[in-house]
Amino acid sequence: MPKMEASSSTSHDPALFHAPLLHHPRRRSSRPLKGFAVIIGSVVFLLSLVILIVNQSPEPLASNPSSVTQAGSYSMAAQPRGIAEGVSAKSNPSLFDKVGFNWTNAMFYWQRTAYHFQPQKNWMNGPLYHKGWYHLFYQYNPDSAIWGNITWGHAVSKDLIHWFYLPLAMVPDQWYDINGCWTGSATLLPDGRIVMLYTGSTNDSVQVQNLAYPANLSDPLLLQWLKYPGNPVVVPPTGIEDEEFRDPTTAWLGPDGSWRIAVGTRFNTTIGTALVFQTTNFSDYELLDGVLHAVPGTGMWECVDFYPVAINGSVGLDTTALGPGIKHVLKASLDDTKVDHYAIGTYDMITDKWTPDNPEEDVGIGLKVDYGRYYASKTFFDQSKQRRILYGWVNETDSEADDLEKGWASIQTIPRSVLYDNKTGTHLLQWPVEEVESLRLNATVFKDVVVEAGSVVPLDIGTATQLDILAEFEIETLVSNSTEDEVSDCGDGAVDRSTYGPFGVLVIADDSLSELTPIYFRPLNTSDGSLETYFCADETRSSKAPDVTKRVYGGKIPVLDDENYNMRVLVDHSVVESFGEGGRTVITSRVYPTEAIYGAARLFLFNNASGVNVKATLKIWEMNSAFIRPFPFEETLFQEMVAST
């Protein structure tokens, strides 16, 4: 993680902030009299804002701000929506028997993110960079906030942060995709052409791979796409299930001069597999012998991604890069668990086989791309800045009924740069793209804040709904305890105490700590006396609403001898993205508080360890909102901008 900057930002005396143990009620701290006017002003502003939101909420929201249809009154099938169609589920079956919470329009309005990409409304493939514009293609339902009628939405950006919605790129209007235009990947050819391969579900619900390309390469916005008249170009091979064959990768060029793509599937229902096809013209394909890779017990592989990383470098690599000093990452989205896994290994360009460096950490049984609510991720090579960028899809964890009521569902994560972690040699490093820092506003610095064992420390930064947090922690051992901790991994959440943890931050919390989301480290004593650290996010007390999925997420994280514990946390209303140790372990959370919203959202430090004090240094930025809106075709300025690119 970047070092803490010394700046003219606001600093605070750490001695002023102390509170009791995390799971006990916190005593109200005294405030100076001069802050009273500010508090009154904030309350008046908040009330005005709520009134404005209630009166001006978008059409899809409930007409009565104090009453929303309960989830229990909405009829849903027992099987999650999407599974019957052979793709990932949207709905949450575990919530079907929960009593719906009476969400207000103001609560729904708060949940919509401010600087993450999401459609204007309704339900949320192949990203690329072309003539000065980043293009995002995403699966989208133009008719409803639930899964179905999957088309390709299209948006463009100059900086990956501020986005313009464009007309739909592709709709399901042919026999080979009439049941949905699903995930695809773009390949940029050396001569400047762009080819897009995507999965279509046919009129018989057979999954096939189709070819599309821009109608006009000179158009920087790529507004029109043509489907190849000879589609489909790849059909399920013999022995592959018709409904388990999807999501072609970006193509890479082999040493023989032909292109290769991988497609996800499964064998015998349980063996997750990536098949390799070879082509010279992108319209005719040959299935190569064997498989790129397969892992028993992992089930269907969706959204396979395959790309090179430099083992000693600070830049990304084009998908075709081969040779010494390069490893290859194989990633698969596991349909059975809805989790993205990856492994690092070696690609044999002659046999077209990939082998993991560590078979015990193979795809689907080892490292996760993101340990939280995250799926169907996809990378692309940004040739303009020589970096590889990762996108991921984050769905809602409330009920389908709530999604219908508020009129939208699901978002994309902040784009992340991806590099090989040459310090561990075992992990990738994911980090928010540098452009997100353009949204930073005023910063507040806290230096050497001592957080005693069993205490909570409020951080006086005002409203804490849109934040970028850099935090670094040092531990001071209070007891000589080398016995093995009884708590394992992330435990049952932040209330589970162990000798050295948990400690971290409480985001989207209210003053009384009745709602909070801890992001924390948990170092654990092992049987050999060493420390094994986990990086975690605890959603279990993030909301008082019963019809919301709330889990403890996390995974093991290497913390090397010359490193302190450090994290970066992006807070944007109902989504929290957390990056541990420079991005070795990443967790995305969805939270739906009922009280810790608008001006009531607060930020705290906490230390629930039993045997250490923690010293924390933080730099916290309030974040501006991104401009995400329809492309202003009628405005001359933008027409000139497009023409100039």
Tab-separated table of C-alpha atoms in Angstrom, residues 25-396:
chain	number	residue	atom	x	y	z
A	25	PRO	CA	-23.158	0.094	24.145
A	26	ARG	CA	-20.767	3.000	23.623
A	27	ARG	CA	-20.943	5.919	26.054
A	28	ARG	CA	-21.769	9.196	24.347
A	29	SER	CA	-18.632	11.333	24.227
A	30	SER	CA	-18.824	14.973	25.146
A	31	ARG	CA	-18.669	17.578	22.384
A	32	PRO	CA	-17.438	21.166	22.596
A	33	LEU	CA	-20.173	23.796	22.702
A	34	LYS	CA	-18.963	25.370	19.462
A	35	GLY	CA	-19.983	22.185	17.618
A	36	PHE	CA	-23.636	22.553	18.679
A	37	ALA	CA	-24.504	25.003	15.910
A	38	VAL	CA	-22.906	22.724	13.371
A	39	ILE	CA	-24.982	19.796	14.646
A	40	ILE	CA	-28.229	21.784	14.444
A	41	GLY	CA	-27.329	22.945	10.944
A	42	SER	CA	-26.575	19.375	9.886
A	43	VAL	CA	-29.917	18.143	11.232
A	44	VAL	CA	-31.819	20.860	9.360
A	45	PHE	CA	-29.902	20.052	6.166
A	46	LEU	CA	-30.547	16.322	6.615
A	47	LEU	CA	-34.265	16.824	7.124
A	48	SER	CA	-34.404	19.028	4.048
A	49	LEU	CA	-32.529	16.419	2.038
A	50	VAL	CA	-34.845	13.623	3.130
A	51	ILE	CA	-37.898	15.710	2.205
A	52	LEU	CA	-36.361	16.461	-1.180
A	53	ILE	CA	-35.601	12.778	-1.798
A	54	VAL	CA	-39.079	11.660	-0.792
A	55	ASN	CA	-40.670	14.239	-3.064
A	56	GLN	CA	-38.364	13.745	-6.042
A	57	SER	CA	-37.477	10.036	-6.014
A	58	PRO	CA	-37.424	8.337	-9.427
A	59	GLU	CA	-40.604	6.759	-10.716
A	60	PRO	CA	-39.737	3.116	-9.914
A	61	LEU	CA	-39.685	3.815	-6.168
A	62	ALA	CA	-42.708	3.211	-4.026
A	63	SER	CA	-45.237	6.041	-4.124
A	64	ASN	CA	-45.673	5.956	-0.349
A	65	PRO	CA	-42.327	6.729	1.318
A	66	SER	CA	-43.286	5.126	4.607
A	67	SER	CA	-44.635	1.882	3.238
A	68	VAL	CA	-43.116	-0.600	0.822
A	69	THR	CA	-44.521	-3.944	-0.290
A	70	GLN	CA	-43.126	-6.696	1.900
A	71	ALA	CA	-41.040	-9.476	0.380
A	72	GLY	CA	-43.402	-12.038	1.791
A	73	SER	CA	-46.224	-10.695	-0.351
A	74	TYR	CA	-44.313	-11.177	-3.617
A	75	SER	CA	-44.696	-14.540	-5.309
A	76	MET	CA	-41.365	-16.124	-6.275
A	77	ALA	CA	-40.302	-19.527	-7.509
A	78	ALA	CA	-38.366	-21.720	-5.088
A	79	GLN	CA	-35.445	-21.850	-7.500
A	80	PRO	CA	-33.335	-18.706	-7.955
A	81	ARG	CA	-34.092	-16.798	-11.125
A	82	GLY	CA	-31.581	-17.653	-13.844
A	83	ILE	CA	-30.710	-21.212	-12.817
A	84	ALA	CA	-33.533	-22.684	-14.882
A	85	GLU	CA	-32.086	-20.836	-17.877
A	86	GLY	CA	-28.627	-22.289	-17.264
A	87	VAL	CA	-26.927	-19.200	-15.859
A	88	SER	CA	-26.167	-17.636	-12.499
A	89	ALA	CA	-28.898	-16.841	-10.034
A	90	LYS	CA	-29.931	-13.354	-9.041
A	91	SER	CA	-32.473	-13.946	-6.293
A	92	ASN	CA	-31.716	-15.022	-2.745
A	93	PRO	CA	-33.708	-18.170	-1.825
A	94	SER	CA	-32.622	-17.905	1.806
A	95	LEU	CA	-34.670	-14.702	2.104
A	96	PHE	CA	-37.959	-16.111	0.817
A	97	ASP	CA	-39.203	-16.972	4.311
A	98	LYS	CA	-38.114	-13.649	5.834
A	99	VAL	CA	-40.593	-10.948	6.729
A	100	GLY	CA	-40.051	-7.968	4.451
A	101	PHE	CA	-38.717	-4.766	5.974
A	102	ASN	CA	-40.701	-1.561	5.472
A	103	TRP	CA	-38.093	0.306	3.463
A	104	THR	CA	-38.783	3.955	2.762
A	105	ASN	CA	-37.969	5.743	-0.466
A	106	ALA	CA	-35.245	7.669	1.364
A	107	MET	CA	-33.597	4.385	2.400
A	108	PHE	CA	-33.780	3.014	-1.148
A	109	TYR	CA	-32.419	6.262	-2.549
A	110	TRP	CA	-29.440	6.130	-0.164
A	111	GLN	CA	-28.556	2.596	-1.307
A	112	ARG	CA	-27.780	3.728	-4.869
A	113	THR	CA	-24.034	4.241	-5.232
A	114	ALA	CA	-22.422	7.581	-6.059
A	115	TYR	CA	-19.193	6.640	-7.832
A	116	HIS	CA	-19.673	3.001	-8.910
A	117	PHE	CA	-21.026	2.242	-12.357
A	118	GLN	CA	-24.577	0.949	-12.528
A	119	PRO	CA	-27.376	1.266	-15.069
A	120	GLN	CA	-29.915	4.053	-14.761
A	121	LYS	CA	-32.492	1.435	-13.903
A	122	ASN	CA	-33.193	-2.288	-14.023
A	123	TRP	CA	-30.745	-5.236	-13.980
A	124	MET	CA	-27.215	-5.215	-14.821
A	125	ASN	CA	-19.128	-8.031	-20.817
A	126	GLY	CA	-16.421	-7.425	-22.891
A	127	PRO	CA	-14.533	-4.208	-21.924
A	128	LEU	CA	-12.067	-2.554	-24.305
A	129	TYR	CA	-10.265	0.701	-25.117
A	130	HIS	CA	-10.794	2.302	-28.552
A	131	LYS	CA	-9.876	5.721	-29.933
A	132	GLY	CA	-9.649	7.474	-26.583
A	133	TRP	CA	-12.712	5.870	-24.986
A	134	TYR	CA	-13.083	3.019	-22.526
A	135	HIS	CA	-16.043	0.830	-23.478
A	136	LEU	CA	-18.016	-1.229	-20.985
A	137	PHE	CA	-20.477	-3.808	-22.288
A	138	TYR	CA	-22.659	-5.356	-19.620
A	139	GLN	CA	-25.535	-7.809	-19.357
A	140	TYR	CA	-28.684	-5.821	-18.877
A	141	ASN	CA	-32.424	-6.318	-18.637
A	142	PRO	CA	-34.046	-3.217	-20.165
A	143	ASP	CA	-37.492	-4.304	-18.969
A	144	SER	CA	-37.102	-5.080	-15.280
A	145	ALA	CA	-34.898	-4.972	-12.182
A	146	ILE	CA	-34.706	-8.785	-12.118
A	147	TRP	CA	-32.912	-11.312	-14.317
A	148	GLY	CA	-34.272	-11.881	-17.830
A	149	ASN	CA	-34.306	-10.601	-21.433
A	150	ILE	CA	-30.527	-10.307	-21.321
A	151	THR	CA	-29.195	-7.736	-23.781
A	152	TRP	CA	-25.896	-5.901	-24.006
A	153	GLY	CA	-25.851	-2.503	-22.374
A	154	HIS	CA	-23.092	-0.147	-23.480
A	155	ALA	CA	-21.336	2.747	-21.758
A	156	VAL	CA	-18.196	4.776	-22.461
A	157	SER	CA	-15.771	6.761	-20.353
A	158	LYS	CA	-12.645	8.842	-20.780
A	159	ASP	CA	-11.295	7.915	-17.343
A	160	LEU	CA	-13.064	4.731	-16.100
A	161	ILE	CA	-14.892	6.807	-13.464
A	162	HIS	CA	-17.313	9.171	-15.249
A	163	TRP	CA	-19.550	7.247	-17.647
A	164	PHE	CA	-21.989	7.946	-20.444
A	165	TYR	CA	-24.792	5.508	-21.217
A	166	LEU	CA	-25.096	4.653	-24.921
A	167	PRO	CA	-27.841	2.848	-26.845
A	168	LEU	CA	-27.946	-0.935	-26.446
A	169	ALA	CA	-25.089	-2.649	-28.280
A	170	MET	CA	-26.815	-5.985	-28.973
A	171	VAL	CA	-30.285	-7.397	-28.420
A	172	PRO	CA	-31.489	-11.017	-28.585
A	173	ASP	CA	-33.141	-10.969	-31.999
A	174	GLN	CA	-31.760	-14.021	-33.847
A	175	TRP	CA	-32.494	-17.725	-33.439
A	176	TYR	CA	-28.973	-18.272	-32.056
A	177	ASP	CA	-29.354	-15.683	-29.249
A	178	ILE	CA	-33.117	-15.229	-28.909
A	179	ASN	CA	-32.993	-16.418	-25.290
A	180	GLY	CA	-30.217	-14.005	-24.351
A	181	CYS	CA	-27.002	-12.310	-25.430
A	182	TRP	CA	-24.758	-13.460	-22.619
A	183	THR	CA	-21.136	-12.948	-21.627
A	184	GLY	CA	-18.521	-12.251	-24.274
A	185	SER	CA	-15.006	-10.952	-24.819
A	186	ALA	CA	-13.386	-8.513	-27.200
A	187	THR	CA	-10.141	-9.123	-29.071
A	188	LEU	CA	-8.203	-6.277	-30.697
A	189	LEU	CA	-6.358	-7.545	-33.771
A	190	PRO	CA	-2.964	-6.181	-34.876
A	191	ASP	CA	-4.528	-4.488	-37.915
A	192	GLY	CA	-6.917	-2.498	-35.698
A	193	ARG	CA	-10.011	-4.634	-36.198
A	194	ILE	CA	-12.179	-5.586	-33.218
A	195	VAL	CA	-13.893	-8.953	-32.923
A	196	MET	CA	-16.412	-9.778	-30.221
A	197	LEU	CA	-17.279	-13.351	-29.319
A	198	TYR	CA	-20.316	-13.864	-27.101
A	199	THR	CA	-22.540	-16.657	-25.863
A	200	GLY	CA	-26.066	-16.839	-27.213
A	201	SER	CA	-28.870	-19.017	-25.950
A	202	THR	CA	-30.716	-20.401	-28.970
A	203	ASN	CA	-34.425	-20.939	-29.520
A	204	ASP	CA	-33.817	-24.457	-28.140
A	205	SER	CA	-31.803	-23.106	-25.170
A	206	VAL	CA	-28.532	-24.449	-26.562
A	207	GLN	CA	-25.517	-22.351	-25.593
A	208	VAL	CA	-23.454	-21.382	-28.655
A	209	GLN	CA	-20.647	-18.926	-29.351
A	210	ASN	CA	-21.319	-16.101	-31.794
A	211	LEU	CA	-19.257	-13.490	-33.595
A	212	ALA	CA	-19.982	-9.760	-33.795
A	213	TYR	CA	-17.957	-6.743	-34.923
A	214	PRO	CA	-18.318	-2.951	-35.146
A	215	ALA	CA	-20.149	-1.599	-38.175
A	216	ASN	CA	-17.790	1.380	-38.316
A	217	LEU	CA	-14.299	1.174	-36.814
A	218	SER	CA	-13.785	4.886	-37.339
A	219	ASP	CA	-16.583	5.602	-34.850
A	220	PRO	CA	-14.919	6.110	-31.437
A	221	LEU	CA	-18.204	5.310	-29.698
A	222	LEU	CA	-18.732	2.013	-31.578
A	223	LEU	CA	-22.454	2.642	-31.616
A	224	GLN	CA	-23.431	-0.038	-34.120
A	225	TRP	CA	-22.555	-3.724	-34.003
A	226	LEU	CA	-23.108	-6.349	-36.681
A	227	LYS	CA	-23.699	-10.021	-36.039
A	228	TYR	CA	-21.859	-12.417	-38.332
A	229	PRO	CA	-24.395	-13.959	-40.749
A	230	GLY	CA	-22.798	-17.398	-40.314
A	231	ASN	CA	-23.443	-17.552	-36.560
A	232	PRO	CA	-23.053	-19.609	-34.482
A	233	VAL	CA	-19.321	-20.101	-34.993
A	234	VAL	CA	-18.832	-22.633	-32.154
A	235	VAL	CA	-21.384	-25.176	-30.903
A	236	PRO	CA	-21.119	-27.586	-27.954
A	237	PRO	CA	-18.729	-30.433	-28.843
A	238	THR	CA	-19.770	-34.055	-28.511
A	239	GLY	CA	-20.071	-34.999	-24.849
A	240	ILE	CA	-20.685	-31.436	-23.637
A	241	GLU	CA	-24.099	-30.499	-22.240
A	242	ASP	CA	-26.047	-28.052	-24.397
A	243	GLU	CA	-26.699	-25.731	-21.468
A	244	GLU	CA	-23.204	-25.859	-19.933
A	245	PHE	CA	-20.960	-24.291	-22.590
A	246	ARG	CA	-20.413	-20.546	-22.365
A	247	ASP	CA	-18.383	-17.366	-21.980
A	248	PRO	CA	-15.516	-17.304	-24.536
A	249	THR	CA	-12.296	-15.571	-23.477
A	250	THR	CA	-10.319	-12.883	-25.223
A	251	ALA	CA	-8.239	-14.601	-27.923
A	252	TRP	CA	-4.467	-14.995	-27.711
A	253	LEU	CA	-2.063	-15.590	-30.573
A	254	GLY	CA	-0.081	-18.823	-30.535
A	255	PRO	CA	3.459	-19.377	-31.846
A	256	ASP	CA	2.003	-21.078	-34.945
A	257	GLY	CA	0.253	-17.849	-35.988
A	258	SER	CA	-3.280	-19.017	-35.164
A	259	TRP	CA	-5.548	-17.633	-32.471
A	260	ARG	CA	-6.907	-19.512	-29.470
A	261	ILE	CA	-9.900	-18.982	-27.216
A	262	ALA	CA	-11.034	-20.831	-24.099
A	263	VAL	CA	-14.666	-21.639	-23.269
A	264	GLY	CA	-15.968	-22.780	-19.881
A	265	THR	CA	-17.817	-26.051	-19.377
A	266	ARG	CA	-17.912	-29.155	-17.175
A	267	PHE	CA	-17.497	-32.931	-17.499
A	268	ASN	CA	-19.622	-35.464	-15.622
A	269	THR	CA	-21.370	-32.535	-13.865
A	270	THR	CA	-18.509	-32.068	-11.370
A	271	ILE	CA	-15.258	-31.468	-13.302
A	272	GLY	CA	-14.803	-27.791	-14.079
A	273	THR	CA	-13.081	-27.403	-17.434
A	274	ALA	CA	-11.723	-24.883	-19.920
A	275	LEU	CA	-11.686	-26.099	-23.536
A	276	VAL	CA	-9.390	-24.532	-26.141
A	277	PHE	CA	-10.435	-23.754	-29.723
A	278	GLN	CA	-8.131	-22.632	-32.523
A	279	THR	CA	-8.941	-20.249	-35.386
A	280	THR	CA	-7.242	-18.206	-38.081
A	281	ASN	CA	-10.227	-16.081	-39.120
A	282	PHE	CA	-12.597	-16.028	-36.071
A	283	SER	CA	-15.377	-17.659	-38.104
A	284	ASP	CA	-14.024	-21.236	-38.304
A	285	TYR	CA	-12.820	-23.072	-35.208
A	286	GLU	CA	-11.151	-26.362	-34.338
A	287	LEU	CA	-11.368	-27.959	-30.901
A	288	LEU	CA	-7.844	-28.817	-29.753
A	289	ASP	CA	-7.008	-32.127	-28.128
A	290	GLY	CA	-7.277	-32.293	-24.382
A	291	VAL	CA	-8.190	-29.273	-22.287
A	292	LEU	CA	-6.470	-26.100	-21.139
A	293	HIS	CA	-7.139	-27.238	-17.570
A	294	ALA	CA	-9.715	-29.119	-15.499
A	295	VAL	CA	-10.271	-29.475	-11.745
A	296	PRO	CA	-12.465	-32.259	-10.288
A	297	GLY	CA	-15.121	-31.229	-7.789
A	298	THR	CA	-15.413	-27.614	-8.938
A	299	GLY	CA	-18.500	-27.948	-11.164
A	300	MET	CA	-19.394	-25.697	-14.078
A	301	TRP	CA	-16.845	-22.994	-14.981
A	302	GLU	CA	-18.332	-19.706	-16.154
A	303	CYS	CA	-16.631	-16.499	-17.298
A	304	VAL	CA	-13.213	-18.096	-17.723
A	305	ASP	CA	-10.374	-15.568	-17.952
A	306	PHE	CA	-6.817	-16.378	-19.063
A	307	TYR	CA	-4.018	-13.824	-19.216
A	308	PRO	CA	-0.261	-13.312	-18.678
A	309	VAL	CA	1.442	-11.421	-15.846
A	310	ALA	CA	5.075	-10.289	-15.620
A	311	ILE	CA	6.858	-11.758	-12.603
A	312	ASN	CA	9.155	-8.729	-12.359
A	313	GLY	CA	7.334	-5.713	-13.644
A	314	SER	CA	4.981	-2.875	-12.836
A	315	VAL	CA	2.932	-2.931	-16.029
A	316	GLY	CA	0.276	-5.202	-17.442
A	317	LEU	CA	0.718	-7.450	-20.462
A	318	ASP	CA	-1.264	-7.926	-23.641
A	319	THR	CA	-3.147	-11.239	-23.683
A	320	THR	CA	-0.839	-12.565	-26.402
A	321	ALA	CA	2.400	-11.978	-24.445
A	322	LEU	CA	4.497	-15.139	-24.113
A	323	GLY	CA	8.059	-15.996	-23.149
A	324	PRO	CA	10.417	-15.979	-20.137
A	325	GLY	CA	9.575	-13.933	-17.063
A	326	ILE	CA	5.846	-14.491	-17.595
A	327	LYS	CA	3.292	-16.481	-15.610
A	328	HIS	CA	-0.297	-17.090	-16.652
A	329	VAL	CA	-3.402	-16.566	-14.532
A	330	LEU	CA	-6.378	-18.875	-15.009
A	331	LYS	CA	-9.595	-17.678	-13.436
A	332	ALA	CA	-13.036	-19.284	-13.361
A	333	SER	CA	-16.390	-18.275	-11.896
A	334	LEU	CA	-17.788	-21.353	-10.157
A	335	ASP	CA	-21.464	-21.692	-10.972
A	336	ASP	CA	-22.083	-24.015	-8.005
A	337	THR	CA	-20.791	-21.575	-5.383
A	338	LYS	CA	-21.021	-18.209	-7.198
A	339	VAL	CA	-17.394	-17.466	-6.318
A	340	ASP	CA	-14.517	-16.353	-8.575
A	341	HIS	CA	-11.306	-18.356	-8.105
A	342	TYR	CA	-7.891	-17.958	-9.684
A	343	ALA	CA	-4.512	-19.635	-9.711
A	344	ILE	CA	-1.111	-18.679	-11.074
A	345	GLY	CA	0.796	-21.141	-13.212
A	346	THR	CA	2.668	-21.959	-16.399
A	347	TYR	CA	1.221	-22.128	-19.902
A	348	ASP	CA	2.806	-24.543	-22.388
A	349	MET	CA	2.270	-22.830	-25.734
A	350	ILE	CA	3.079	-26.008	-27.652
A	351	THR	CA	0.619	-28.359	-25.942
A	352	ASP	CA	-1.859	-25.608	-24.991
A	353	LYS	CA	-1.938	-26.867	-21.420
A	354	TRP	CA	-1.773	-24.794	-18.243
A	355	THR	CA	-0.306	-26.116	-14.964
A	356	PRO	CA	-0.763	-24.431	-11.560
A	357	ASP	CA	2.335	-23.528	-9.559
A	358	ASN	CA	0.728	-25.062	-6.476
A	359	PRO	CA	-1.763	-27.911	-7.137
A	360	GLU	CA	-3.141	-27.466	-3.616
A	361	GLU	CA	-4.165	-23.915	-4.597
A	362	ASP	CA	-5.662	-24.882	-7.964
A	363	VAL	CA	-8.570	-23.078	-9.610
A	364	GLY	CA	-11.692	-23.511	-7.501
A	365	ILE	CA	-9.980	-24.912	-4.415
A	366	GLY	CA	-7.564	-22.127	-3.500
A	367	LEU	CA	-7.335	-18.371	-3.904
A	368	LYS	CA	-10.382	-16.225	-4.613
A	369	VAL	CA	-10.401	-13.121	-6.772
A	370	ASP	CA	-12.587	-11.476	-4.153
A	371	TYR	CA	-13.681	-13.029	-0.873
A	372	GLY	CA	-16.971	-11.155	-0.646
A	373	ARG	CA	-20.033	-10.539	-2.799
A	374	TYR	CA	-18.436	-10.608	-6.220
A	375	TYR	CA	-18.801	-12.658	-9.406
A	376	ALA	CA	-18.329	-12.962	-13.179
A	377	SER	CA	-15.168	-10.876	-13.270
A	378	LYS	CA	-13.341	-10.025	-16.486
A	379	THR	CA	-10.006	-8.378	-17.299
A	380	PHE	CA	-8.824	-6.476	-20.342
A	381	PHE	CA	-5.502	-4.981	-21.414
A	382	ASP	CA	-5.523	-1.187	-21.473
A	383	GLN	CA	-3.016	-0.440	-24.207
A	384	SER	CA	-3.172	3.297	-23.514
A	385	LYS	CA	-1.557	2.908	-20.061
A	386	GLN	CA	0.011	-0.547	-20.345
A	387	ARG	CA	-2.045	-2.060	-17.552
A	388	ARG	CA	-4.438	-4.932	-17.030
A	389	ILE	CA	-7.787	-3.870	-15.612
A	390	LEU	CA	-10.260	-6.061	-13.763
A	391	TYR	CA	-14.022	-5.564	-13.606
A	392	GLY	CA	-16.383	-7.509	-11.354
A	393	TRP	CA	-20.137	-7.742	-10.989
A	394	VAL	CA	-21.732	-7.216	-7.572
A	395	ASN	CA	-25.347	-8.220	-7.164
A	396	GLU	CA	-27.812	-7.237	-4.480
